[in-house]
């Protein structure tokens, strides 16, 4: 049996290996039929030591408040997909009484296992708020596999497909939150390059910028953001994606620590129109240039129709004209 392996790249950018095997007819002399085994998702508790399980939370809390409270004793790990703290606030199922509201318990993942010990020592039997009488119960999380890892995803064995670029950014962001080199190198722990480019979403309304023919509002926005970011650190470049429906603006800082401070400062900040800013590090891959695909297709179709009409109206040279035999 010969087997040929070809390294290919999937849509997410990760490498995969496709096997193509030659098989003979069943029952042929000296041959065996080998079935390929399907890789079933295996439960891994490798990072379970970084998780804590908390009960006694108030029923009106949210993920942001929980993350802010438990970050007192350590850096909370980030989700590679959303770049938000790994806080799982358990809620009542929809359709039940108080559907969607918190139950009062949560699971939280720290970037380092040492923070778990601190949380158990300092935050256990502590008050979450001054106006809440019940005390918190903090203990190490215990994980058991019940079905697939991600209940919301039936594909890929229940696992979310997260690009390696996003995983790398999440790891660097966690390290960058712990410490960095203030020297000229601008490196973080372990000598790695820090994250210096910050993506700010919901910074403006694209419809308002389109109405502004002289780009006055655009210039005011750039000046306002530049002045605010300059208070944090040296700004190298600001890019406004004026056509993006999410109101995207990207800021590049000179030092990683300034980028970290900017994410903390802008994330969740309310703008004048009531929108909340979403701040995260750029993953180095995502292109925020907005393309109106439907409009482009219509324009292309229109150009092709006009070109076809033009061809039909052209006078052909005599040598290309159809001649009838007499």
mmCIF file of C-alpha atoms in Angstrom:
data_model
loop_
_atom_site.group_PDB
_atom_site.id
_atom_site.type_symbol
_atom_site.label_atom_id
_atom_site.label_comp_id
_atom_site.label_asym_id
_atom_site.label_seq_id
_atom_site.Cartn_x
_atom_site.Cartn_y
_atom_site.Cartn_z
ATOM 1 C CA UNK A 1 0.000 0.000 0.000
ATOM 2 C CA UNK A 2 1.484 3.289 -1.037
ATOM 3 C CA UNK A 3 0.568 6.505 0.646
ATOM 4 C CA UNK A 4 1.169 9.994 -0.612
ATOM 5 C CA UNK A 5 0.986 12.988 1.732
ATOM 6 C CA UNK A 6 0.477 16.480 0.458
ATOM 7 C CA UNK A 7 0.794 19.496 2.764
ATOM 8 C CA UNK A 8 -2.036 21.910 2.072
ATOM 9 C CA UNK A 9 -3.323 25.078 3.671
ATOM 10 C CA UNK A 10 -6.883 25.461 4.731
ATOM 11 C CA UNK A 11 -8.924 28.667 4.761
ATOM 12 C CA UNK A 12 -7.863 29.539 8.296
ATOM 13 C CA UNK A 13 -4.177 29.430 7.411
ATOM 14 C CA UNK A 14 -3.258 26.338 9.449
ATOM 15 C CA UNK A 15 -1.483 23.458 7.772
ATOM 16 C CA UNK A 16 -3.259 20.185 7.221
ATOM 17 C CA UNK A 17 -2.199 16.900 5.691
ATOM 18 C CA UNK A 18 -4.342 15.088 3.169
ATOM 19 C CA UNK A 19 -3.690 11.404 2.709
ATOM 20 C CA UNK A 20 -4.435 9.670 -0.566
ATOM 21 C CA UNK A 21 -4.069 5.895 -0.372
ATOM 22 C CA UNK A 22 -4.180 3.302 -3.139
ATOM 23 C CA UNK A 23 -6.370 0.327 -2.261
ATOM 24 C CA UNK A 24 -6.994 -2.961 -3.980
ATOM 25 C CA UNK A 25 -10.210 -4.888 -4.262
ATOM 26 C CA UNK A 26 -11.405 -6.581 -1.066
ATOM 27 C CA UNK A 27 -10.340 -10.206 -0.798
ATOM 28 C CA UNK A 28 -7.366 -9.871 -3.142
ATOM 29 C CA UNK A 29 -4.449 -12.160 -2.285
ATOM 30 C CA UNK A 30 -1.917 -10.670 0.125
ATOM 31 C CA UNK A 31 -3.860 -7.466 0.700
ATOM 32 C CA UNK A 32 -5.529 -6.103 3.771
ATOM 33 C CA UNK A 33 -8.167 -3.443 3.992
ATOM 34 C CA UNK A 34 -7.219 -0.719 6.465
ATOM 35 C CA UNK A 35 -9.880 1.663 7.632
ATOM 36 C CA UNK A 36 -8.922 5.175 8.541
ATOM 37 C CA UNK A 37 -9.740 5.989 12.135
ATOM 38 C CA UNK A 38 -11.654 9.166 12.775
ATOM 39 C CA UNK A 39 -9.974 11.368 15.313
ATOM 40 C CA UNK A 40 -12.484 11.907 18.069
ATOM 41 C CA UNK A 41 -12.132 15.035 20.183
ATOM 42 C CA UNK A 42 -10.369 14.241 23.418
ATOM 43 C CA UNK A 43 -10.977 16.153 26.605
ATOM 44 C CA UNK A 44 -7.858 17.941 27.827
ATOM 45 C CA UNK A 45 -7.486 19.390 31.322
ATOM 46 C CA UNK A 46 -3.995 20.707 30.648
ATOM 47 C CA UNK A 47 -4.932 24.262 31.586
ATOM 48 C CA UNK A 48 -7.515 23.351 34.236
ATOM 49 C CA UNK A 49 -5.116 24.466 36.983
ATOM 50 C CA UNK A 50 -5.539 28.072 35.775
ATOM 51 C CA UNK A 51 -9.312 28.055 36.341
ATOM 52 C CA UNK A 52 -11.362 28.881 39.424
ATOM 53 C CA UNK A 53 -15.039 28.332 40.114
ATOM 54 C CA UNK A 54 -16.932 31.034 41.995
ATOM 55 C CA UNK A 55 -20.350 31.054 43.662
ATOM 56 C CA UNK A 56 -22.173 33.765 45.585
ATOM 57 C CA UNK A 57 -22.090 36.392 42.827
ATOM 58 C CA UNK A 58 -24.960 38.924 42.726
ATOM 59 C CA UNK A 59 -27.668 38.211 40.173
ATOM 60 C CA UNK A 60 -27.269 41.619 38.489
ATOM 61 C CA UNK A 61 -23.554 41.369 37.713
ATOM 62 C CA UNK A 62 -21.924 40.982 34.295
ATOM 63 C CA UNK A 63 -18.718 39.638 32.754
ATOM 64 C CA UNK A 64 -16.942 43.010 32.858
ATOM 65 C CA UNK A 65 -17.554 43.520 36.574
ATOM 66 C CA UNK A 66 -16.488 39.958 37.405
ATOM 67 C CA UNK A 67 -13.289 40.324 35.350
ATOM 68 C CA UNK A 68 -12.446 43.646 37.040
ATOM 69 C CA UNK A 69 -12.925 42.174 40.530
ATOM 70 C CA UNK A 70 -10.921 38.985 40.051
ATOM 71 C CA UNK A 71 -8.095 40.728 38.180
ATOM 72 C CA UNK A 72 -7.061 42.185 41.565
ATOM 73 C CA UNK A 73 -4.988 39.073 42.242
ATOM 74 C CA UNK A 74 -3.705 38.307 38.740
ATOM 75 C CA UNK A 75 -3.992 38.712 35.012
ATOM 76 C CA UNK A 76 -7.040 37.005 33.537
ATOM 77 C CA UNK A 77 -6.326 35.042 30.362
ATOM 78 C CA UNK A 78 -7.790 36.282 27.084
ATOM 79 C CA UNK A 79 -10.026 34.463 24.646
ATOM 80 C CA UNK A 80 -8.153 34.147 21.303
ATOM 81 C CA UNK A 81 -11.270 34.900 19.267
ATOM 82 C CA UNK A 82 -12.639 37.931 21.130
ATOM 83 C CA UNK A 83 -9.538 39.096 23.064
ATOM 84 C CA UNK A 84 -11.803 39.491 26.073
ATOM 85 C CA UNK A 85 -11.120 38.001 29.522
ATOM 86 C CA UNK A 86 -11.989 34.325 29.882
ATOM 87 C CA UNK A 87 -14.967 34.707 32.192
ATOM 88 C CA UNK A 88 -17.825 32.237 31.886
ATOM 89 C CA UNK A 89 -20.837 33.696 33.718
ATOM 90 C CA UNK A 90 -23.498 31.003 33.958
ATOM 91 C CA UNK A 91 -26.999 32.160 33.049
ATOM 92 C CA UNK A 92 -30.510 30.745 33.111
ATOM 93 C CA UNK A 93 -31.560 29.176 29.818
ATOM 94 C CA UNK A 94 -33.944 31.046 27.585
ATOM 95 C CA UNK A 95 -37.506 29.997 28.192
ATOM 96 C CA UNK A 96 -36.908 29.436 31.890
ATOM 97 C CA UNK A 97 -37.912 31.846 34.623
ATOM 98 C CA UNK A 98 -35.434 34.758 34.650
ATOM 99 C CA UNK A 99 -34.126 33.486 31.307
ATOM 100 C CA UNK A 100 -30.780 35.025 30.385
ATOM 101 C CA UNK A 101 -30.061 36.404 33.864
ATOM 102 C CA UNK A 102 -26.969 35.257 35.834
ATOM 103 C CA UNK A 103 -27.339 32.316 38.199
ATOM 104 C CA UNK A 104 -24.698 33.599 40.611
ATOM 105 C CA UNK A 105 -21.753 31.389 39.658
ATOM 106 C CA UNK A 106 -18.909 31.692 37.161
ATOM 107 C CA UNK A 107 -15.671 30.123 35.933
ATOM 108 C CA UNK A 108 -12.611 32.333 35.472
ATOM 109 C CA UNK A 109 -9.277 31.520 33.814
ATOM 110 C CA UNK A 110 -6.053 33.202 34.914
ATOM 111 C CA UNK A 111 -2.984 33.559 32.729
ATOM 112 C CA UNK A 112 -0.817 31.918 35.399
ATOM 113 C CA UNK A 113 -1.571 29.195 37.951
ATOM 114 C CA UNK A 114 -0.009 31.263 40.749
ATOM 115 C CA UNK A 115 -2.970 33.638 40.533
ATOM 116 C CA UNK A 116 -5.328 30.786 41.405
ATOM 117 C CA UNK A 117 -3.607 30.316 44.772
ATOM 118 C CA UNK A 118 -3.888 34.044 45.469
ATOM 119 C CA UNK A 119 -7.576 34.062 44.567
ATOM 120 C CA UNK A 120 -8.251 31.185 46.962
ATOM 121 C CA UNK A 121 -6.286 32.876 49.723
ATOM 122 C CA UNK A 122 -7.522 36.469 49.340
ATOM 123 C CA UNK A 123 -10.917 36.472 47.597
ATOM 124 C CA UNK A 124 -12.546 33.387 49.142
ATOM 125 C CA UNK A 125 -15.120 34.322 51.828
ATOM 126 C CA UNK A 126 -14.844 37.941 50.668
ATOM 127 C CA UNK A 127 -17.590 40.413 49.692
ATOM 128 C CA UNK A 128 -18.052 41.074 45.990
ATOM 129 C CA UNK A 129 -19.695 44.448 46.670
ATOM 130 C CA UNK A 130 -20.359 46.530 49.743
ATOM 131 C CA UNK A 131 -24.099 46.356 49.070
ATOM 132 C CA UNK A 132 -24.092 42.540 48.876
ATOM 133 C CA UNK A 133 -24.312 40.565 52.126
ATOM 134 C CA UNK A 134 -23.491 37.100 50.788
ATOM 135 C CA UNK A 135 -19.841 36.095 50.678
ATOM 136 C CA UNK A 136 -18.036 34.574 47.728
ATOM 137 C CA UNK A 137 -16.924 30.981 47.565
ATOM 138 C CA UNK A 138 -13.773 30.546 45.461
ATOM 139 C CA UNK A 139 -12.368 27.104 44.702
ATOM 140 C CA UNK A 140 -10.285 25.419 41.982
ATOM 141 C CA UNK A 141 -12.427 24.515 38.982
ATOM 142 C CA UNK A 142 -13.019 20.847 38.260
ATOM 143 C CA UNK A 143 -13.697 19.900 34.662
ATOM 144 C CA UNK A 144 -15.413 16.790 33.410
ATOM 145 C CA UNK A 145 -16.260 16.079 29.804
ATOM 146 C CA UNK A 146 -19.963 15.894 29.056
ATOM 147 C CA UNK A 147 -20.426 15.669 25.295
ATOM 148 C CA UNK A 148 -18.463 18.053 23.098
ATOM 149 C CA UNK A 149 -16.212 20.803 24.416
ATOM 150 C CA UNK A 150 -18.215 23.630 22.829
ATOM 151 C CA UNK A 151 -21.952 23.098 22.930
ATOM 152 C CA UNK A 152 -22.557 25.861 20.401
ATOM 153 C CA UNK A 153 -20.432 24.232 17.710
ATOM 154 C CA UNK A 154 -21.092 20.810 16.244
ATOM 155 C CA UNK A 155 -18.377 21.093 13.632
ATOM 156 C CA UNK A 156 -14.726 20.162 14.092
ATOM 157 C CA UNK A 157 -15.508 17.911 17.023
ATOM 158 C CA UNK A 158 -17.197 20.706 18.963
ATOM 159 C CA UNK A 159 -14.123 22.906 18.895
ATOM 160 C CA UNK A 160 -14.031 26.461 17.651
ATOM 161 C CA UNK A 161 -11.682 27.047 14.751
ATOM 162 C CA UNK A 162 -9.374 29.847 15.879
ATOM 163 C CA UNK A 163 -6.536 30.988 13.665
ATOM 164 C CA UNK A 164 -2.977 30.630 14.912
ATOM 165 C CA UNK A 165 -2.532 34.391 14.500
ATOM 166 C CA UNK A 166 -5.314 35.073 17.007
ATOM 167 C CA UNK A 167 -3.935 32.505 19.435
ATOM 168 C CA UNK A 168 -0.518 34.149 19.227
ATOM 169 C CA UNK A 169 -1.981 37.601 19.878
ATOM 170 C CA UNK A 170 -3.893 36.309 22.913
ATOM 171 C CA UNK A 171 -0.715 34.729 24.336
ATOM 172 C CA UNK A 172 1.317 37.887 23.747
ATOM 173 C CA UNK A 173 -1.410 40.060 25.251
ATOM 174 C CA UNK A 174 -1.383 37.974 28.437
ATOM 175 C CA UNK A 175 2.420 38.220 28.669
ATOM 176 C CA UNK A 176 2.345 41.918 27.879
ATOM 177 C CA UNK A 177 -0.105 42.512 30.725
ATOM 178 C CA UNK A 178 2.393 40.929 33.141
ATOM 179 C CA UNK A 179 5.394 43.037 32.190
ATOM 180 C CA UNK A 180 7.517 44.569 29.444
ATOM 181 C CA UNK A 181 10.903 46.135 28.904
ATOM 182 C CA UNK A 182 10.747 49.915 29.173
ATOM 183 C CA UNK A 183 14.036 50.232 27.278
ATOM 184 C CA UNK A 184 14.622 50.936 23.615
ATOM 185 C CA UNK A 185 13.850 47.374 22.554
ATOM 186 C CA UNK A 186 10.232 47.556 23.698
ATOM 187 C CA UNK A 187 10.239 43.808 24.359
ATOM 188 C CA UNK A 188 8.001 41.868 26.702
ATOM 189 C CA UNK A 189 8.745 38.919 28.963
ATOM 190 C CA UNK A 190 10.926 36.335 27.251
ATOM 191 C CA UNK A 191 12.357 38.823 24.743
ATOM 192 C CA UNK A 192 9.296 38.672 22.485
ATOM 193 C CA UNK A 193 8.151 41.650 20.437
ATOM 194 C CA UNK A 194 5.264 43.466 22.061
ATOM 195 C CA UNK A 195 1.899 44.332 20.537
ATOM 196 C CA UNK A 196 1.830 47.969 19.463
ATOM 197 C CA UNK A 197 -1.191 48.240 17.140
ATOM 198 C CA UNK A 198 -4.627 48.761 18.675
ATOM 199 C CA UNK A 199 -7.973 48.377 16.881
ATOM 200 C CA UNK A 200 -10.775 50.666 18.103
ATOM 201 C CA UNK A 201 -14.320 49.853 16.953
ATOM 202 C CA UNK A 202 -17.532 51.942 17.216
ATOM 203 C CA UNK A 203 -15.473 55.124 17.168
ATOM 204 C CA UNK A 204 -17.732 56.918 14.669
ATOM 205 C CA UNK A 205 -20.812 56.643 12.506
ATOM 206 C CA UNK A 206 -19.793 55.987 8.859
ATOM 207 C CA UNK A 207 -23.033 57.568 7.574
ATOM 208 C CA UNK A 208 -22.125 60.887 9.203
ATOM 209 C CA UNK A 209 -18.640 60.874 7.692
ATOM 210 C CA UNK A 210 -20.080 60.247 4.219
ATOM 211 C CA UNK A 211 -22.259 63.355 4.528
ATOM 212 C CA UNK A 212 -19.219 65.448 5.407
ATOM 213 C CA UNK A 213 -17.859 66.368 1.957
ATOM 214 C CA UNK A 214 -15.001 68.505 3.276
ATOM 215 C CA UNK A 215 -13.811 65.801 5.732
ATOM 216 C CA UNK A 216 -14.062 68.230 8.634
ATOM 217 C CA UNK A 217 -15.498 65.614 11.006
ATOM 218 C CA UNK A 218 -12.851 63.125 9.906
ATOM 219 C CA UNK A 219 -10.013 65.521 10.727
ATOM 220 C CA UNK A 220 -11.594 66.422 14.077
ATOM 221 C CA UNK A 221 -11.893 62.724 14.929
ATOM 222 C CA UNK A 222 -8.236 62.089 14.102
ATOM 223 C CA UNK A 223 -7.111 65.102 16.150
ATOM 224 C CA UNK A 224 -9.273 64.077 19.115
ATOM 225 C CA UNK A 225 -8.031 60.476 19.137
ATOM 226 C CA UNK A 226 -4.419 61.545 18.591
ATOM 227 C CA UNK A 227 -4.557 63.970 21.530
ATOM 228 C CA UNK A 228 -6.069 61.344 23.845
ATOM 229 C CA UNK A 229 -3.629 58.632 22.759
ATOM 230 C CA UNK A 230 -0.672 60.986 23.042
ATOM 231 C CA UNK A 231 -1.426 61.243 26.764
ATOM 232 C CA UNK A 232 -0.791 57.488 26.972
ATOM 233 C CA UNK A 233 2.316 57.265 24.781
ATOM 234 C CA UNK A 234 3.949 58.255 21.518
ATOM 235 C CA UNK A 235 1.648 57.689 18.544
ATOM 236 C CA UNK A 236 3.276 56.671 15.274
ATOM 237 C CA UNK A 237 0.220 56.448 13.029
ATOM 238 C CA UNK A 238 -3.577 56.683 13.036
ATOM 239 C CA UNK A 239 -5.670 55.081 10.287
ATOM 240 C CA UNK A 240 -9.423 55.698 9.962
ATOM 241 C CA UNK A 241 -11.447 53.207 7.909
ATOM 242 C CA UNK A 242 -14.219 55.675 7.160
ATOM 243 C CA UNK A 243 -16.341 53.228 5.113
ATOM 244 C CA UNK A 244 -16.282 50.374 7.618
ATOM 245 C CA UNK A 245 -19.767 49.845 9.122
ATOM 246 C CA UNK A 246 -18.250 49.172 12.570
ATOM 247 C CA UNK A 247 -16.511 52.562 12.695
ATOM 248 C CA UNK A 248 -12.967 51.149 12.816
ATOM 249 C CA UNK A 249 -9.919 53.212 13.707
ATOM 250 C CA UNK A 250 -6.398 51.806 14.176
ATOM 251 C CA UNK A 251 -3.667 53.381 16.303
ATOM 252 C CA UNK A 252 -0.010 52.351 16.157
ATOM 253 C CA UNK A 253 2.068 53.211 19.244
ATOM 254 C CA UNK A 254 5.806 53.385 19.645
ATOM 255 C CA UNK A 255 5.898 51.168 22.763
ATOM 256 C CA UNK A 256 3.896 48.070 23.769
ATOM 257 C CA UNK A 257 3.060 49.463 27.229
ATOM 258 C CA UNK A 258 1.251 52.408 25.617
ATOM 259 C CA UNK A 259 -0.815 49.999 23.508
ATOM 260 C CA UNK A 260 -1.764 48.031 26.636
ATOM 261 C CA UNK A 261 -2.843 51.210 28.423
ATOM 262 C CA UNK A 262 -4.872 52.255 25.373
ATOM 263 C CA UNK A 263 -6.777 48.928 25.293
ATOM 264 C CA UNK A 264 -7.621 49.302 28.995
ATOM 265 C CA UNK A 265 -8.569 52.947 28.585
ATOM 266 C CA UNK A 266 -10.756 52.723 25.472
ATOM 267 C CA UNK A 267 -12.412 49.325 25.905
ATOM 268 C CA UNK A 268 -15.993 49.846 27.085
ATOM 269 C CA UNK A 269 -15.735 53.632 26.919
ATOM 270 C CA UNK A 270 -19.021 55.319 25.996
ATOM 271 C CA UNK A 271 -18.988 57.710 23.033
ATOM 272 C CA UNK A 272 -21.213 60.749 22.557
ATOM 273 C CA UNK A 273 -23.747 58.758 20.540
ATOM 274 C CA UNK A 274 -24.064 56.151 23.307
ATOM 275 C CA UNK A 275 -22.034 53.460 21.535
ATOM 276 C CA UNK A 276 -19.400 51.611 23.551
ATOM 277 C CA UNK A 277 -15.896 51.356 22.146
ATOM 278 C CA UNK A 278 -14.381 47.902 21.630
ATOM 279 C CA UNK A 279 -10.588 47.947 21.924
ATOM 280 C CA UNK A 280 -8.301 45.038 21.043
ATOM 281 C CA UNK A 281 -4.884 44.289 19.575
ATOM 282 C CA UNK A 282 -4.549 43.855 15.822
ATOM 283 C CA UNK A 283 -3.981 40.195 14.911
ATOM 284 C CA UNK A 284 -1.679 41.094 12.019
ATOM 285 C CA UNK A 285 -4.015 39.471 9.485
ATOM 286 C CA UNK A 286 -7.438 41.109 9.425
ATOM 287 C CA UNK A 287 -7.954 43.724 6.694
ATOM 288 C CA UNK A 288 -10.491 46.351 7.763
ATOM 289 C CA UNK A 289 -10.754 47.905 4.316
ATOM 290 C CA UNK A 290 -14.477 47.822 3.607
ATOM 291 C CA UNK A 291 -15.663 46.606 0.212
ATOM 292 C CA UNK A 292 -19.248 46.874 -0.929
ATOM 293 C CA UNK A 293 -19.314 43.593 -2.861
ATOM 294 C CA UNK A 294 -22.893 43.988 -4.079
ATOM 295 C CA UNK A 295 -22.192 47.469 -5.429
ATOM 296 C CA UNK A 296 -18.979 46.293 -7.118
ATOM 297 C CA UNK A 297 -20.801 43.408 -8.809
ATOM 298 C CA UNK A 298 -23.493 45.738 -10.136
ATOM 299 C CA UNK A 299 -20.888 48.162 -11.472
ATOM 300 C CA UNK A 300 -18.983 45.315 -13.142
ATOM 301 C CA UNK A 301 -22.172 43.995 -14.736
ATOM 302 C CA UNK A 302 -23.037 47.482 -15.961
ATOM 303 C CA UNK A 303 -19.599 47.927 -17.544
ATOM 304 C CA UNK A 304 -19.868 44.555 -19.297
ATOM 305 C CA UNK A 305 -23.315 45.451 -20.673
ATOM 306 C CA UNK A 306 -22.049 48.802 -21.942
ATOM 307 C CA UNK A 307 -19.062 47.094 -23.555
ATOM 308 C CA UNK A 308 -21.394 44.557 -25.226
ATOM 309 C CA UNK A 309 -23.598 47.360 -26.589
ATOM 310 C CA UNK A 310 -20.530 49.129 -27.911
ATOM 311 C CA UNK A 311 -19.354 45.978 -29.727
ATOM 312 C CA UNK A 312 -22.742 45.495 -31.371
ATOM 313 C CA UNK A 313 -22.702 49.033 -32.749
ATOM 314 C CA UNK A 314 -19.232 48.703 -34.301
ATOM 315 C CA UNK A 315 -18.849 48.437 -38.081
ATOM 316 C CA UNK A 316 -16.866 45.325 -38.987
ATOM 317 C CA UNK A 317 -14.055 45.588 -41.581
ATOM 318 C CA UNK A 318 -14.817 44.007 -44.990
ATOM 319 C CA UNK A 319 -12.495 41.054 -44.372
ATOM 320 C CA UNK A 320 -14.491 40.072 -41.278
ATOM 321 C CA UNK A 321 -17.926 40.448 -42.828
ATOM 322 C CA UNK A 322 -19.909 37.343 -43.713
ATOM 323 C CA UNK A 323 -19.882 36.753 -47.477
ATOM 324 C CA UNK A 324 -22.569 34.814 -49.306
ATOM 325 C CA UNK A 325 -21.653 32.632 -52.272
ATOM 326 C CA UNK A 326 -23.374 33.659 -55.492
#
